[in-house]
Short mmCIF file of N, CA, C and O in Angstrom, two decimals:
data_model
loop_
_atom_site.label_atom_id
_atom_site.label_comp_id
_atom_site.label_asym_id
_atom_site.label_seq_id
_atom_site.Cartn_x
_atom_site.Cartn_y
_atom_site.Cartn_z
N MET A 1 83.34 -0.38 -25.53
CA MET A 1 82.81 0.19 -24.29
C MET A 1 81.30 0.28 -24.42
O MET A 1 80.77 0.82 -25.38
N SER A 2 80.57 -0.24 -23.46
CA SER A 2 79.11 -0.24 -23.54
C SER A 2 78.55 1.08 -23.02
O SER A 2 79.16 1.76 -22.19
N GLU A 3 77.36 1.41 -23.53
CA GLU A 3 76.67 2.63 -23.12
C GLU A 3 76.01 2.40 -21.75
O GLU A 3 75.48 1.33 -21.50
N PRO A 4 76.00 3.42 -20.88
CA PRO A 4 75.28 3.28 -19.62
C PRO A 4 73.79 3.11 -19.88
O PRO A 4 73.23 3.75 -20.76
N ALA A 5 73.15 2.24 -19.12
CA ALA A 5 71.72 2.00 -19.28
C ALA A 5 70.93 3.12 -18.61
O ALA A 5 71.43 3.79 -17.72
N GLY A 6 69.70 3.27 -19.04
CA GLY A 6 68.80 4.19 -18.37
C GLY A 6 68.82 5.62 -18.83
O GLY A 6 68.28 6.48 -18.15
N ARG A 7 69.44 5.91 -19.97
CA ARG A 7 69.51 7.29 -20.44
C ARG A 7 68.82 7.45 -21.78
O ARG A 7 68.83 6.53 -22.59
N PRO A 8 68.24 8.63 -22.02
CA PRO A 8 67.75 8.92 -23.37
C PRO A 8 68.95 9.03 -24.33
O PRO A 8 70.09 9.21 -23.89
N THR A 9 68.65 8.96 -25.62
CA THR A 9 69.68 9.07 -26.64
C THR A 9 69.33 10.20 -27.60
O THR A 9 68.19 10.30 -28.06
N LEU A 10 70.31 11.04 -27.89
CA LEU A 10 70.17 12.08 -28.92
C LEU A 10 70.97 11.62 -30.12
O LEU A 10 72.20 11.50 -30.05
N THR A 11 70.29 11.31 -31.22
CA THR A 11 70.97 10.93 -32.46
C THR A 11 70.94 12.13 -33.38
O THR A 11 69.87 12.58 -33.80
N VAL A 12 72.11 12.66 -33.68
CA VAL A 12 72.26 13.90 -34.44
C VAL A 12 72.66 13.56 -35.87
O VAL A 12 73.68 12.91 -36.10
N CYS A 13 71.84 13.97 -36.82
CA CYS A 13 72.14 13.72 -38.23
C CYS A 13 73.25 14.65 -38.70
O CYS A 13 73.21 15.85 -38.44
N ARG A 14 74.20 14.09 -39.38
CA ARG A 14 75.28 14.87 -39.99
C ARG A 14 75.60 14.28 -41.36
O ARG A 14 76.74 14.14 -41.74
N GLY A 15 74.56 13.96 -42.12
CA GLY A 15 74.73 13.35 -43.44
C GLY A 15 74.87 14.37 -44.54
O GLY A 15 75.47 15.43 -44.36
N CYS A 16 74.23 14.09 -45.65
CA CYS A 16 74.39 14.90 -46.85
C CYS A 16 73.86 16.33 -46.70
O CYS A 16 74.36 17.23 -47.35
N CYS A 17 72.85 16.51 -45.89
CA CYS A 17 72.23 17.83 -45.75
C CYS A 17 72.40 18.43 -44.36
O CYS A 17 72.72 19.60 -44.21
N CYS A 18 72.11 17.62 -43.35
CA CYS A 18 72.23 18.11 -41.97
C CYS A 18 73.70 18.36 -41.66
O CYS A 18 74.57 17.59 -42.04
N GLY A 19 73.94 19.43 -40.98
CA GLY A 19 75.32 19.74 -40.62
C GLY A 19 76.13 20.33 -41.75
O GLY A 19 77.34 20.40 -41.67
N THR A 20 75.44 20.79 -42.82
CA THR A 20 76.17 21.37 -43.94
C THR A 20 75.73 22.81 -44.17
O THR A 20 74.58 23.18 -43.93
N GLU A 21 76.63 23.57 -44.64
CA GLU A 21 76.38 24.97 -44.98
C GLU A 21 75.42 25.06 -46.17
O GLU A 21 74.63 25.98 -46.27
N ARG A 22 75.47 24.07 -47.04
CA ARG A 22 74.62 24.07 -48.24
C ARG A 22 73.14 24.08 -47.88
O ARG A 22 72.36 24.84 -48.43
N LYS A 23 72.74 23.25 -46.94
CA LYS A 23 71.33 23.12 -46.58
C LYS A 23 70.92 24.12 -45.51
O LYS A 23 69.79 24.59 -45.51
N SER A 24 71.81 24.43 -44.60
CA SER A 24 71.49 25.32 -43.48
C SER A 24 72.56 26.42 -43.36
O SER A 24 73.37 26.40 -42.44
N PRO A 25 72.56 27.36 -44.28
CA PRO A 25 73.58 28.41 -44.23
C PRO A 25 73.46 29.26 -42.97
O PRO A 25 72.37 29.51 -42.48
N GLY A 26 74.61 29.63 -42.45
CA GLY A 26 74.65 30.49 -41.27
C GLY A 26 74.53 29.76 -39.95
O GLY A 26 74.60 30.38 -38.90
N VAL A 27 74.34 28.45 -39.99
CA VAL A 27 74.24 27.67 -38.75
C VAL A 27 75.63 27.18 -38.37
O VAL A 27 76.35 26.65 -39.20
N ASP A 28 75.99 27.38 -37.12
CA ASP A 28 77.25 26.86 -36.61
C ASP A 28 77.02 25.43 -36.14
O ASP A 28 76.71 25.18 -34.98
N HIS A 29 77.14 24.48 -37.06
CA HIS A 29 76.82 23.08 -36.79
C HIS A 29 77.71 22.47 -35.71
O HIS A 29 77.23 21.70 -34.87
N ALA A 30 78.97 22.84 -35.72
CA ALA A 30 79.88 22.32 -34.70
C ALA A 30 79.47 22.82 -33.32
O ALA A 30 79.51 22.07 -32.34
N ALA A 31 79.05 24.08 -33.22
CA ALA A 31 78.63 24.63 -31.93
C ALA A 31 77.37 23.94 -31.41
O ALA A 31 77.25 23.68 -30.21
N VAL A 32 76.43 23.61 -32.31
CA VAL A 32 75.21 22.91 -31.89
C VAL A 32 75.57 21.55 -31.33
O VAL A 32 75.09 21.15 -30.26
N LEU A 33 76.45 20.82 -32.01
CA LEU A 33 76.86 19.50 -31.53
C LEU A 33 77.62 19.62 -30.21
O LEU A 33 77.40 18.82 -29.28
N THR A 34 78.46 20.62 -30.08
CA THR A 34 79.19 20.84 -28.83
C THR A 34 78.22 21.15 -27.69
O THR A 34 78.36 20.63 -26.58
N THR A 35 77.21 21.98 -27.97
CA THR A 35 76.20 22.30 -26.96
C THR A 35 75.46 21.05 -26.51
O THR A 35 75.27 20.83 -25.31
N LEU A 36 75.06 20.20 -27.47
CA LEU A 36 74.36 18.97 -27.11
C LEU A 36 75.24 18.06 -26.26
O LEU A 36 74.80 17.53 -25.24
N ASN A 37 76.48 17.89 -26.67
CA ASN A 37 77.40 17.03 -25.92
C ASN A 37 77.66 17.56 -24.51
O ASN A 37 77.59 16.82 -23.54
N ALA A 38 77.93 18.85 -24.40
CA ALA A 38 78.26 19.43 -23.10
C ALA A 38 77.05 19.49 -22.19
O ALA A 38 77.14 19.14 -21.01
N ALA A 39 75.93 19.91 -22.72
CA ALA A 39 74.75 20.08 -21.88
C ALA A 39 74.11 18.75 -21.49
O ALA A 39 73.57 18.62 -20.40
N ALA A 40 74.16 17.77 -22.37
CA ALA A 40 73.57 16.47 -22.05
C ALA A 40 74.38 15.77 -20.98
O ALA A 40 73.83 15.07 -20.13
N GLY A 41 75.70 15.95 -21.02
CA GLY A 41 76.57 15.41 -19.98
C GLY A 41 76.30 13.95 -19.70
O GLY A 41 76.31 13.12 -20.59
N GLU A 42 76.07 13.65 -18.45
CA GLU A 42 75.83 12.28 -18.02
C GLU A 42 74.37 11.87 -18.15
O GLU A 42 74.02 10.74 -17.83
N SER A 43 73.50 12.77 -18.60
CA SER A 43 72.07 12.47 -18.63
C SER A 43 71.59 11.85 -19.94
O SER A 43 70.48 11.34 -20.00
N ALA A 44 72.41 11.91 -20.98
CA ALA A 44 72.00 11.36 -22.28
C ALA A 44 73.22 10.87 -23.03
O ALA A 44 74.34 11.29 -22.78
N THR A 45 72.96 10.00 -23.96
CA THR A 45 74.00 9.55 -24.89
C THR A 45 73.81 10.33 -26.17
O THR A 45 72.69 10.40 -26.70
N VAL A 46 74.86 10.94 -26.69
CA VAL A 46 74.79 11.68 -27.94
C VAL A 46 75.54 10.88 -28.99
O VAL A 46 76.70 10.50 -28.79
N ARG A 47 74.85 10.62 -30.10
CA ARG A 47 75.44 9.88 -31.22
C ARG A 47 75.32 10.72 -32.48
O ARG A 47 74.36 11.46 -32.63
N VAL A 48 76.26 10.54 -33.39
CA VAL A 48 76.20 11.20 -34.68
C VAL A 48 75.92 10.14 -35.74
O VAL A 48 76.60 9.11 -35.79
N ALA A 49 74.91 10.39 -36.57
CA ALA A 49 74.54 9.47 -37.64
C ALA A 49 74.87 10.10 -38.99
O ALA A 49 74.83 11.32 -39.14
N ASP A 50 75.17 9.26 -39.95
CA ASP A 50 75.50 9.76 -41.29
C ASP A 50 74.29 10.42 -41.95
O ASP A 50 74.37 11.53 -42.42
N CYS A 51 73.15 9.74 -42.00
CA CYS A 51 71.95 10.33 -42.60
C CYS A 51 70.72 9.65 -42.01
O CYS A 51 70.63 8.43 -42.00
N LEU A 52 69.79 10.45 -41.53
CA LEU A 52 68.56 9.92 -40.95
C LEU A 52 67.39 9.96 -41.93
O LEU A 52 66.34 9.42 -41.66
N GLY A 53 67.55 10.64 -43.05
CA GLY A 53 66.55 10.56 -44.10
C GLY A 53 65.76 11.81 -44.44
O GLY A 53 65.76 12.20 -45.59
N PRO A 54 65.06 12.46 -43.53
CA PRO A 54 64.20 13.58 -43.92
C PRO A 54 65.00 14.87 -44.16
O PRO A 54 64.95 15.83 -43.38
N CYS A 55 65.74 14.88 -45.25
CA CYS A 55 66.68 15.97 -45.53
C CYS A 55 66.02 17.34 -45.66
O CYS A 55 66.66 18.35 -45.40
N GLU A 56 64.75 17.36 -46.06
CA GLU A 56 64.06 18.64 -46.19
C GLU A 56 63.84 19.32 -44.85
O GLU A 56 63.49 20.49 -44.79
N ARG A 57 64.08 18.60 -43.75
CA ARG A 57 63.89 19.13 -42.40
C ARG A 57 65.21 19.37 -41.66
O ARG A 57 65.23 19.49 -40.44
N ALA A 58 66.30 19.43 -42.40
CA ALA A 58 67.63 19.59 -41.80
C ALA A 58 67.65 20.81 -40.87
O ALA A 58 66.98 21.80 -41.15
N ASP A 59 68.33 20.67 -39.83
CA ASP A 59 69.12 19.66 -39.17
C ASP A 59 68.23 18.83 -38.25
O ASP A 59 67.51 19.37 -37.43
N VAL A 60 68.31 17.51 -38.35
CA VAL A 60 67.41 16.60 -37.64
C VAL A 60 68.13 15.95 -36.46
O VAL A 60 69.28 15.55 -36.56
N VAL A 61 67.39 15.84 -35.35
CA VAL A 61 67.84 15.10 -34.17
C VAL A 61 66.70 14.18 -33.76
O VAL A 61 65.54 14.60 -33.76
N VAL A 62 67.02 12.94 -33.42
CA VAL A 62 66.02 12.00 -32.90
C VAL A 62 66.32 11.80 -31.42
O VAL A 62 67.44 11.45 -31.05
N VAL A 63 65.31 12.02 -30.59
CA VAL A 63 65.44 11.83 -29.16
C VAL A 63 64.81 10.49 -28.80
O VAL A 63 63.59 10.33 -28.87
N GLY A 64 65.66 9.53 -28.49
CA GLY A 64 65.18 8.21 -28.09
C GLY A 64 64.94 8.15 -26.60
O GLY A 64 65.73 8.67 -25.82
N PRO A 65 63.83 7.55 -26.19
CA PRO A 65 63.54 7.49 -24.75
C PRO A 65 64.48 6.55 -24.01
O PRO A 65 65.06 5.64 -24.60
N SER A 66 64.61 6.78 -22.74
CA SER A 66 65.34 5.86 -21.85
C SER A 66 64.52 4.57 -21.75
O SER A 66 63.34 4.54 -22.14
N PRO A 67 65.10 3.51 -21.21
CA PRO A 67 64.31 2.28 -21.01
C PRO A 67 63.04 2.54 -20.18
O PRO A 67 61.98 2.01 -20.50
N GLU A 68 63.14 3.36 -19.15
CA GLU A 68 61.96 3.68 -18.34
C GLU A 68 60.92 4.43 -19.16
O GLU A 68 59.72 4.15 -19.08
N GLY A 69 61.37 5.40 -19.97
CA GLY A 69 60.45 6.14 -20.83
C GLY A 69 59.76 5.21 -21.82
O GLY A 69 58.56 5.33 -22.08
N ARG A 70 60.50 4.26 -22.38
CA ARG A 70 59.93 3.31 -23.32
C ARG A 70 58.90 2.42 -22.62
O ARG A 70 57.85 2.11 -23.17
N GLN A 71 59.19 2.01 -21.38
CA GLN A 71 58.23 1.20 -20.61
C GLN A 71 56.93 1.97 -20.38
O GLN A 71 55.86 1.37 -20.27
N ARG A 72 57.03 3.28 -20.33
CA ARG A 72 55.85 4.13 -20.14
C ARG A 72 55.14 4.43 -21.46
O ARG A 72 54.20 5.22 -21.50
N GLY A 73 55.63 3.84 -22.54
CA GLY A 73 54.97 3.99 -23.83
C GLY A 73 55.58 5.02 -24.77
O GLY A 73 55.06 5.23 -25.86
N ALA A 74 56.65 5.66 -24.38
CA ALA A 74 57.27 6.68 -25.23
C ALA A 74 57.96 6.04 -26.43
O ALA A 74 58.47 4.92 -26.35
N ARG A 75 57.97 6.77 -27.51
CA ARG A 75 58.68 6.38 -28.73
C ARG A 75 59.64 7.52 -29.09
O ARG A 75 59.52 8.63 -28.58
N PRO A 76 60.57 7.26 -29.99
CA PRO A 76 61.50 8.32 -30.38
C PRO A 76 60.76 9.55 -30.92
O PRO A 76 59.72 9.42 -31.57
N VAL A 77 61.31 10.70 -30.62
CA VAL A 77 60.75 11.97 -31.07
C VAL A 77 61.72 12.57 -32.10
O VAL A 77 62.90 12.78 -31.80
N TRP A 78 61.21 12.81 -33.30
CA TRP A 78 61.99 13.41 -34.38
C TRP A 78 61.84 14.92 -34.29
O TRP A 78 60.72 15.43 -34.20
N VAL A 79 62.96 15.63 -34.34
CA VAL A 79 62.96 17.08 -34.19
C VAL A 79 63.68 17.70 -35.38
O VAL A 79 64.81 17.32 -35.71
N ALA A 80 63.03 18.66 -36.03
CA ALA A 80 63.56 19.31 -37.23
C ALA A 80 64.20 20.65 -36.89
O ALA A 80 63.90 21.26 -35.86
N ARG A 81 65.05 21.09 -37.78
CA ARG A 81 65.65 22.43 -37.73
C ARG A 81 66.31 22.74 -36.40
O ARG A 81 66.08 23.79 -35.79
N VAL A 82 67.14 21.80 -35.96
CA VAL A 82 67.90 21.98 -34.72
C VAL A 82 69.20 22.69 -35.08
O VAL A 82 70.24 22.06 -35.17
N GLY A 83 69.10 23.98 -35.34
CA GLY A 83 70.26 24.72 -35.79
C GLY A 83 70.59 25.93 -34.93
O GLY A 83 71.34 26.79 -35.35
N THR A 84 70.03 25.98 -33.72
CA THR A 84 70.33 27.11 -32.84
C THR A 84 70.70 26.59 -31.46
O THR A 84 70.29 25.50 -31.06
N ALA A 85 71.44 27.40 -30.75
CA ALA A 85 71.82 27.04 -29.39
C ALA A 85 70.57 26.93 -28.52
O ALA A 85 70.50 26.08 -27.63
N ARG A 86 69.54 27.74 -28.77
CA ARG A 86 68.31 27.70 -27.99
C ARG A 86 67.63 26.33 -28.09
O ARG A 86 67.22 25.75 -27.09
N VAL A 87 67.55 25.79 -29.30
CA VAL A 87 66.91 24.49 -29.48
C VAL A 87 67.81 23.38 -28.93
O VAL A 87 67.34 22.46 -28.27
N ALA A 88 69.12 23.49 -29.15
CA ALA A 88 70.05 22.50 -28.60
C ALA A 88 69.98 22.49 -27.08
O ALA A 88 69.96 21.43 -26.45
N ASP A 89 69.92 23.66 -26.47
CA ASP A 89 69.78 23.75 -25.01
C ASP A 89 68.47 23.13 -24.54
O ASP A 89 68.44 22.42 -23.53
N ALA A 90 67.38 23.38 -25.27
CA ALA A 90 66.08 22.81 -24.89
C ALA A 90 66.12 21.28 -24.96
O ALA A 90 65.60 20.60 -24.08
N LEU A 91 66.76 20.74 -26.00
CA LEU A 91 66.91 19.28 -26.10
C LEU A 91 67.72 18.72 -24.94
O LEU A 91 67.36 17.71 -24.34
N ALA A 92 68.81 19.39 -24.63
CA ALA A 92 69.66 18.92 -23.53
C ALA A 92 68.92 19.02 -22.19
O ALA A 92 69.00 18.09 -21.38
N GLN A 93 68.19 20.10 -21.96
CA GLN A 93 67.42 20.24 -20.72
C GLN A 93 66.37 19.14 -20.61
O GLN A 93 66.15 18.58 -19.53
N TRP A 94 65.73 18.83 -21.73
CA TRP A 94 64.70 17.79 -21.73
C TRP A 94 65.30 16.43 -21.37
O TRP A 94 64.76 15.69 -20.56
N THR A 95 66.45 16.11 -21.95
CA THR A 95 67.07 14.82 -21.63
C THR A 95 67.55 14.78 -20.19
O THR A 95 67.47 13.74 -19.54
N ARG A 96 68.04 15.92 -19.66
CA ARG A 96 68.44 15.96 -18.25
C ARG A 96 67.24 15.70 -17.34
O ARG A 96 67.38 15.12 -16.27
N ALA A 97 66.06 16.13 -17.78
CA ALA A 97 64.84 15.94 -16.98
C ALA A 97 64.24 14.54 -17.19
O ALA A 97 63.26 14.21 -16.54
N GLY A 98 64.80 13.76 -18.09
CA GLY A 98 64.33 12.39 -18.31
C GLY A 98 63.93 12.08 -19.73
O GLY A 98 63.90 10.93 -20.13
N GLY A 99 63.57 13.10 -20.53
CA GLY A 99 63.24 12.88 -21.92
C GLY A 99 61.87 12.28 -22.16
O GLY A 99 61.00 12.30 -21.27
N PRO A 100 61.65 11.72 -23.36
CA PRO A 100 60.34 11.18 -23.73
C PRO A 100 59.83 10.14 -22.74
O PRO A 100 60.57 9.27 -22.29
N GLY A 101 58.55 10.28 -22.40
CA GLY A 101 57.92 9.34 -21.49
C GLY A 101 58.10 9.66 -20.02
O GLY A 101 57.38 9.15 -19.18
N ILE A 102 59.06 10.52 -19.72
CA ILE A 102 59.33 10.88 -18.32
C ILE A 102 58.82 12.28 -18.04
O ILE A 102 58.21 12.54 -17.02
N THR A 103 59.09 13.21 -18.96
CA THR A 103 58.65 14.59 -18.78
C THR A 103 58.26 15.18 -20.14
O THR A 103 58.70 14.69 -21.19
N GLU A 104 57.44 16.19 -20.12
CA GLU A 104 56.99 16.84 -21.36
C GLU A 104 58.15 17.57 -22.04
O GLU A 104 59.02 18.15 -21.36
N ALA A 105 58.13 17.58 -23.35
CA ALA A 105 59.14 18.31 -24.11
C ALA A 105 58.92 19.81 -23.96
O ALA A 105 57.78 20.26 -23.87
N PRO A 106 60.00 20.58 -23.94
CA PRO A 106 59.85 22.03 -23.88
C PRO A 106 59.26 22.59 -25.17
O PRO A 106 59.34 21.95 -26.23
N PRO A 107 58.67 23.78 -25.11
CA PRO A 107 58.04 24.38 -26.30
C PRO A 107 58.96 24.47 -27.52
O PRO A 107 58.50 24.24 -28.65
N ALA A 108 60.23 24.78 -27.33
CA ALA A 108 61.15 24.89 -28.47
C ALA A 108 61.31 23.55 -29.19
O ALA A 108 61.56 23.52 -30.39
N VAL A 109 61.16 22.46 -28.48
CA VAL A 109 61.23 21.12 -29.08
C VAL A 109 59.88 20.76 -29.70
O VAL A 109 59.82 20.29 -30.84
N LEU A 110 58.81 20.98 -28.97
CA LEU A 110 57.48 20.66 -29.49
C LEU A 110 57.18 21.37 -30.81
O LEU A 110 56.55 20.81 -31.70
N ALA A 111 57.65 22.61 -30.92
CA ALA A 111 57.40 23.39 -32.14
C ALA A 111 58.09 22.79 -33.36
O ALA A 111 57.68 23.06 -34.49
N ARG A 112 59.12 21.95 -33.14
CA ARG A 112 59.88 21.38 -34.24
C ARG A 112 59.70 19.87 -34.38
O ARG A 112 60.27 19.25 -35.26
N ALA A 113 58.93 19.27 -33.48
CA ALA A 113 58.73 17.82 -33.52
C ALA A 113 57.87 17.46 -34.73
O ALA A 113 56.96 18.20 -35.11
N PHE A 114 58.17 16.31 -35.33
CA PHE A 114 57.39 15.86 -36.49
C PHE A 114 57.33 14.32 -36.47
O PHE A 114 58.14 13.67 -35.84
N ARG A 115 56.36 13.82 -37.18
CA ARG A 115 56.20 12.37 -37.30
C ARG A 115 56.94 11.92 -38.55
O ARG A 115 56.66 12.41 -39.65
N HIS A 116 57.86 11.01 -38.36
CA HIS A 116 58.62 10.48 -39.49
C HIS A 116 57.90 9.25 -40.03
O HIS A 116 57.42 8.43 -39.26
N GLY A 117 57.84 9.11 -41.33
CA GLY A 117 57.06 8.06 -41.96
C GLY A 117 57.63 6.68 -41.98
O GLY A 117 57.09 5.81 -42.61
N ARG A 118 58.74 6.41 -41.28
CA ARG A 118 59.35 5.08 -41.30
C ARG A 118 58.47 4.07 -40.64
O ARG A 118 57.93 4.13 -39.64
#
């Protein structure tokens, strides 16, 4: 089944560190993923990845721009420490509004955004 075109993508790390009690004790990882899936709805594609790499910043989510956002010059935005419903809600709201290149990221996302060295 192909993905609908024109949507941002939320890639959620659930590898060795992200999504684990060992690295992020007290975080309800399943609830964060459920919030992202439910809130993003038809406005974004949510994917789960085994490991995205920057384990010291667990839990990591990469917000990929929609095709329109990419045409406007947007690149993926790496977000660290996505372990609360507040941050998950902010990510979902941002993707509903269009995501990178279409609208500015909310403060809860900007505060956790980082440049990945890949």
